[in-house]
Amino acid sequence: MPELPEVEAVTRSLRPLVRGRRICCVHIFHPIATKPQSPTRLAKFAERRRILDASRHGKYLLLVLDRGLIEMHFRFDGQLIWFRSASELLRRANQSPDGVHVDVALELDKGVLGFADQRHFGRVHHWESFEACPSLRALGLDALSREFTPSFLHAHLSASRRPLKEFLLDQSKIAGIGNIYSAEALWHARLDPRRPANSLSRTDSAKLHKAIVSVLRRALECCLDPAPDFRDPQWWFQGLEKILRAYQREGLPCRRCGRAIRRIEQGGRSTYCCLHCQK
DNA sequence: CGCACATCCTGTGTGC
DNA sequence: TGCACACAGGATGTGC
């Protein structure tokens, strides 16, 4: 559920399900999901706690508890699954051959929230406070926060010599942008992903800022309709490909100039762009 | 400090 | 069909 828009949509759908609920029991099916914390730590700190709210920072989903918080990261493929009861969870979870993969489940006083990631990159951690979580502390401004302004962006771009694409993926500057929406924002701003961040004029930075915000807003709208359905383990966001202009369009015509979209490699990952109209 | 790179995992798609 | 290999929406630790 990777980038900001997807996690935001999930947070909004999840909020009414968990707000005010008490965690009765923590089920750990695959302890790798809490690494490097021990599974007993999560159970010990989360059981009997009340969930005050669900929130998000960058790509992190947070369950704010009456004491401490649970931090979830979905990495590539992590997802949430909702069960009506503990018996439904135990009946369906990890039962071969066609059971639902579940790594960690929070049994609530009403319903069960499951965290699943077959690839086991995703993580669920508990922290005493926001400040106690190193990865949250390291995050820069959320890309959809009010404080993320054109001048904020320009100041940080000016301080970096990295290629634009790699700058945008650095969560310590701006939080929430990943491989898809960095490619999309750069396409909309007509900027070459390989260009050094500090080569942008104030006008270029303003164009990039506008592109980032509009790309993320547009994607969020798409992610909210239809809203995520945690009851269906197969569910995934629909229709996002319709709004993509560069990502995964290698060889297809650029929607502006008609030339082929190219796939290049940056920092070991794919970047899609139009080398003709992105300068 | 900034940066390049390997590493953590498993599923799916592609070409032979 | 079987198999090998490339690739995947991400973050972190290492060594330079």
Coordinates of C-alpha atoms (C1' of nucleotides) in Angstrom, one line a residue:
Chain A
M1 CA 0.0 0.0 0.0
P2 CA 3.0 1.9 -0.6
E3 CA 2.9 5.7 -1.0
L4 CA 1.2 8.6 0.7
P5 CA -2.1 8.5 -1.1
E6 CA -2.7 4.8 -0.6
V7 CA -1.8 5.0 3.1
E8 CA -4.0 8.1 3.6
A9 CA -6.9 6.3 2.1
V10 CA -6.4 3.3 4.3
T11 CA -6.1 5.5 7.4
R12 CA -9.4 7.2 6.6
S13 CA -11.2 3.9 6.1
L14 CA -9.6 2.4 9.2
R15 CA -10.4 5.3 11.6
P16 CA -14.1 4.6 12.2
L17 CA -13.3 0.9 12.7
V18 CA -10.7 1.3 15.4
R19 CA -11.3 4.6 17.1
G20 CA -12.2 4.1 20.7
R21 CA -11.8 0.3 20.6
R22 CA -9.7 -1.6 23.1
I23 CA -7.1 -4.1 22.1
C24 CA -7.9 -7.3 23.9
C25 CA -5.3 -9.6 22.5
V26 CA -2.4 -9.5 20.1
H27 CA -1.9 -12.6 17.9
I28 CA 1.6 -13.0 16.3
F29 CA 1.6 -15.6 13.5
H30 CA 4.9 -14.5 11.9
P31 CA 7.3 -12.9 14.4
I32 CA 9.4 -11.5 11.6
A33 CA 6.8 -8.7 11.2
T34 CA 7.8 -7.1 14.5
K35 CA 11.6 -7.3 13.9
P36 CA 13.8 -6.0 15.4
Q37 CA 11.4 -5.8 18.3
S38 CA 10.3 -9.0 20.0
P39 CA 6.7 -10.2 19.4
T40 CA 6.2 -10.4 23.2
R41 CA 7.0 -6.7 23.5
L42 CA 4.2 -5.8 21.1
A43 CA 1.8 -8.0 22.9
K44 CA 2.9 -6.8 26.3
F45 CA 2.5 -3.1 25.5
A46 CA -0.5 -3.2 23.2
E47 CA -2.8 -5.6 25.1
R48 CA -5.5 -3.8 27.1
R49 CA -4.7 -0.4 25.6
R50 CA -7.3 1.7 24.0
I51 CA -6.9 3.1 20.4
L52 CA -7.5 6.8 20.5
D53 CA -7.1 7.4 16.8
A54 CA -5.5 6.3 13.5
S55 CA -3.2 8.7 11.8
R56 CA -0.5 8.8 9.2
H57 CA 2.9 10.4 8.6
G58 CA 4.5 9.9 5.2
K59 CA 4.0 6.2 4.4
Y60 CA 3.6 5.2 8.1
L61 CA 0.3 4.3 9.6
L62 CA 0.0 5.1 13.3
L63 CA -2.5 3.8 15.9
V64 CA -2.3 6.2 18.7
L65 CA -3.0 4.4 22.0
D66 CA -3.9 5.7 25.4
R67 CA -0.3 4.9 26.2
G68 CA 2.2 4.8 23.4
L69 CA 1.5 4.0 19.7
I70 CA 1.6 1.2 17.2
E71 CA 3.5 2.1 14.0
M72 CA 2.9 0.1 10.8
H73 CA 4.8 0.2 7.6
F74 CA 3.5 -1.7 4.5
R75 CA 6.7 -1.4 2.4
F76 CA 5.8 -3.0 -1.0
D77 CA 2.9 -5.3 -0.4
G78 CA 1.7 -5.0 3.1
Q79 CA -2.0 -4.7 3.7
L80 CA -4.7 -4.7 6.3
I81 CA -7.4 -7.3 6.7
W82 CA -10.5 -7.0 8.8
F83 CA -12.1 -10.0 10.6
R84 CA -15.5 -9.9 12.4
S85 CA -14.3 -12.0 15.3
A86 CA -11.4 -13.9 16.7
S87 CA -13.0 -17.2 15.7
E88 CA -13.1 -16.0 12.1
L89 CA -9.5 -14.9 12.3
L90 CA -8.4 -18.3 13.6
R91 CA -10.5 -20.2 11.1
R92 CA -9.2 -18.3 8.1
A93 CA -5.7 -17.1 8.9
N94 CA -2.7 -19.0 7.5
Q95 CA -4.7 -22.2 6.8
S96 CA -3.2 -24.0 3.8
P97 CA -3.8 -24.3 1.0
D98 CA -6.0 -21.3 0.4
G99 CA -6.1 -19.5 3.7
V100 CA -5.5 -15.8 4.2
H101 CA -1.9 -14.8 5.0
V102 CA -1.8 -12.9 8.3
D103 CA 1.3 -11.9 10.2
V104 CA 0.0 -10.0 13.1
A105 CA -3.6 -9.5 14.3
L106 CA -5.0 -7.1 16.9
E107 CA -8.1 -8.6 18.5
L108 CA -10.3 -5.7 19.5
D109 CA -13.4 -5.5 21.7
K110 CA -15.2 -5.4 18.4
G111 CA -13.6 -6.9 15.3
V112 CA -10.0 -8.0 14.5
L113 CA -7.4 -6.0 12.6
G114 CA -4.9 -8.1 10.7
F115 CA -1.6 -7.0 9.2
A116 CA -0.4 -9.1 6.3
D117 CA 2.7 -9.1 4.1
Q118 CA 3.7 -12.4 2.4
R119 CA 7.0 -10.9 1.4
H120 CA 7.7 -10.1 5.0
F121 CA 9.1 -6.6 4.4
G122 CA 6.3 -4.8 6.2
R123 CA 6.6 -4.1 10.0
V124 CA 4.5 -3.5 13.1
H125 CA 6.2 -1.9 16.0
H126 CA 5.2 -0.5 19.4
W127 CA 6.7 2.8 20.8
E128 CA 6.2 4.6 24.1
S129 CA 5.9 7.8 22.2
F130 CA 6.3 9.4 18.8
E131 CA 9.8 10.7 19.9
A132 CA 10.9 7.2 20.8
C133 CA 10.5 5.9 17.2
P134 CA 13.7 6.6 15.3
S135 CA 12.1 6.2 11.8
L136 CA 9.3 8.7 12.6
R137 CA 11.7 11.2 14.0
A138 CA 13.8 11.0 10.9
L139 CA 10.9 11.9 8.6
G140 CA 10.7 15.2 6.9
L141 CA 7.6 17.2 6.3
D142 CA 4.6 15.3 5.1
A143 CA 4.0 16.1 1.4
L144 CA 0.4 17.0 2.0
S145 CA 1.0 19.1 5.1
R146 CA 0.4 22.9 5.1
E147 CA 4.0 23.6 6.0
F148 CA 5.2 21.9 2.8
T149 CA 5.5 25.1 0.7
P150 CA 7.3 26.0 -2.5
S151 CA 10.0 27.9 -0.5
F152 CA 10.5 24.9 1.8
L153 CA 11.0 22.7 -1.2
H154 CA 13.4 25.2 -2.9
A155 CA 15.5 25.6 0.2
H156 CA 16.0 21.8 0.5
L157 CA 16.6 21.3 -3.2
S158 CA 19.2 24.0 -3.2
A159 CA 21.1 22.2 -0.4
S160 CA 21.4 18.9 -2.4
R161 CA 23.4 17.8 -5.4
R162 CA 21.6 14.6 -5.8
P163 CA 19.5 13.8 -8.9
L164 CA 15.9 15.0 -8.5
K165 CA 14.5 11.5 -8.5
E166 CA 16.7 10.4 -5.6
F167 CA 16.0 13.6 -3.7
L168 CA 12.3 13.0 -3.9
L169 CA 12.6 9.5 -2.6
D170 CA 14.6 10.7 0.5
Q171 CA 12.0 10.6 3.3
S172 CA 14.0 12.8 5.6
K173 CA 13.3 15.8 3.4
I174 CA 9.8 15.3 2.2
A175 CA 7.8 12.3 3.5
G176 CA 5.4 10.2 1.5
I177 CA 6.7 10.2 -2.1
G178 CA 7.8 6.9 -3.6
N179 CA 8.8 5.5 -6.9
I180 CA 5.5 6.0 -8.7
Y181 CA 4.7 9.6 -7.7
S182 CA 8.2 10.9 -8.0
A183 CA 8.2 9.8 -11.6
E184 CA 4.7 11.3 -12.1
A185 CA 5.5 14.6 -10.4
L186 CA 8.7 15.1 -12.5
W187 CA 6.8 14.3 -15.7
H188 CA 4.1 16.9 -14.8
A189 CA 6.8 19.5 -13.9
R190 CA 8.7 18.7 -17.2
L191 CA 11.9 18.1 -15.2
D192 CA 14.6 15.5 -16.0
P193 CA 14.9 13.1 -13.1
R194 CA 18.7 13.0 -13.5
R195 CA 19.0 16.8 -13.0
P196 CA 20.9 17.8 -9.8
A197 CA 18.4 19.1 -7.2
N198 CA 20.4 22.3 -6.7
S199 CA 20.2 23.2 -10.4
L200 CA 16.5 24.2 -10.1
S201 CA 15.5 27.9 -10.2
R202 CA 12.9 29.2 -7.9
T203 CA 10.4 28.9 -10.8
D204 CA 11.4 25.3 -11.4
S205 CA 11.0 24.5 -7.7
A206 CA 7.5 26.1 -7.7
K207 CA 6.5 24.0 -10.7
L208 CA 7.8 20.9 -9.0
H209 CA 6.0 21.7 -5.8
K210 CA 2.7 22.2 -7.6
A211 CA 3.2 19.0 -9.5
I212 CA 3.9 17.0 -6.3
V213 CA 0.9 18.3 -4.5
S214 CA -1.5 17.9 -7.5
V215 CA -0.3 14.4 -8.3
L216 CA -0.7 13.2 -4.7
R217 CA -4.2 14.9 -4.4
R218 CA -5.3 13.3 -7.6
A219 CA -4.1 9.9 -6.6
L220 CA -5.8 10.3 -3.2
E221 CA -9.1 11.0 -4.8
C222 CA -8.7 7.9 -6.9
C223 CA -7.7 5.8 -3.8
L224 CA -10.8 7.0 -1.9
D225 CA -13.3 5.9 -4.6
P226 CA -13.8 3.1 -4.2
A227 CA -12.6 3.1 -0.7
P228 CA -10.3 0.4 0.6
D229 CA -12.2 -2.8 1.6
F230 CA -10.4 -4.6 4.4
R231 CA -12.9 -7.4 4.4
D232 CA -11.6 -8.7 1.1
P233 CA -7.9 -9.9 1.3
Q234 CA -7.7 -9.7 -2.6
W235 CA -8.8 -6.0 -2.6
W236 CA -6.5 -3.5 -4.2
F237 CA -6.7 0.1 -5.4
Q238 CA -8.4 0.3 -8.9
G239 CA -7.9 2.7 -11.7
L240 CA -4.6 4.3 -10.6
E241 CA -3.1 3.3 -14.0
K242 CA -5.5 5.7 -15.7
I243 CA -3.9 8.7 -14.0
L244 CA -0.3 7.6 -14.6
R245 CA 1.6 9.5 -17.3
A246 CA 5.1 8.0 -17.0
Y247 CA 5.3 5.2 -14.4
Q248 CA 5.3 1.8 -16.0
R249 CA 4.7 3.2 -19.5
E250 CA 8.0 2.3 -21.0
G251 CA 7.7 2.3 -24.8
L252 CA 4.3 3.9 -24.8
P253 CA 3.9 7.4 -26.3
C254 CA 4.3 10.4 -24.0
R255 CA 0.9 12.1 -23.6
R256 CA 2.5 15.4 -24.3
C257 CA 4.9 14.9 -27.2
G258 CA 4.2 11.4 -28.4
R259 CA 7.7 10.1 -28.1
A260 CA 8.4 6.9 -26.3
I261 CA 8.5 6.9 -22.5
R262 CA 11.9 5.6 -21.4
R263 CA 12.9 3.5 -18.4
I264 CA 16.2 4.4 -16.8
E265 CA 17.9 3.2 -13.7
Q266 CA 18.7 5.5 -10.8
G267 CA 19.9 4.3 -7.4
G268 CA 19.1 0.7 -8.4
R269 CA 15.5 1.5 -9.1
S270 CA 13.5 2.2 -12.2
T271 CA 12.6 5.7 -13.3
Y272 CA 10.1 6.4 -16.1
C273 CA 10.3 9.6 -18.0
C274 CA 10.1 11.4 -21.3
L275 CA 13.6 12.4 -22.2
H276 CA 12.3 14.8 -24.9
C277 CA 10.0 17.0 -22.8
Q278 CA 11.5 16.6 -19.4
K279 CA 14.5 18.9 -19.2
Chain B
dC1 C1' 28.2 14.2 6.6
dG2 C1' 26.6 12.6 2.0
dC3 C1' 26.5 8.9 -0.9
dA4 C1' 26.6 4.1 -3.4
dC5 C1' 25.5 -0.3 -2.5
dA6 C1' 24.0 -4.6 -0.4
dT7 C1' 20.5 -6.6 2.1
dC8 C1' 16.1 -7.9 3.9
dC9 C1' 11.9 -11.5 1.6
dT10 C1' 8.6 -13.9 -1.6
dG11 C1' 5.6 -13.8 -5.5
dT12 C1' 4.8 -13.0 -10.4
dG13 C1' 5.8 -12.4 -15.1
dT14 C1' 8.9 -13.5 -19.1
dG15 C1' 11.7 -15.9 -22.2
dC16 C1' 14.0 -20.1 -23.4
Chain C
dT1 C1' 5.3 -27.6 -18.6
dG2 C1' 9.6 -26.6 -16.2
dC3 C1' 13.1 -23.7 -15.2
dA4 C1' 16.1 -19.6 -14.5
dC5 C1' 16.1 -15.0 -14.1
dA6 C1' 14.5 -10.2 -13.7
dC7 C1' 11.7 -7.4 -11.3
dA8 C1' 8.6 -5.3 -7.6
dG9 C1' 4.8 0.8 -5.0
dG10 C1' 10.9 0.7 0.5
dA11 C1' 14.0 1.5 4.4
dT12 C1' 18.3 0.6 6.7
dG13 C1' 23.0 -0.5 7.8
dT14 C1' 27.6 -0.6 6.0
dG15 C1' 31.8 1.2 4.3
dC16 C1' 34.0 4.8 1.7

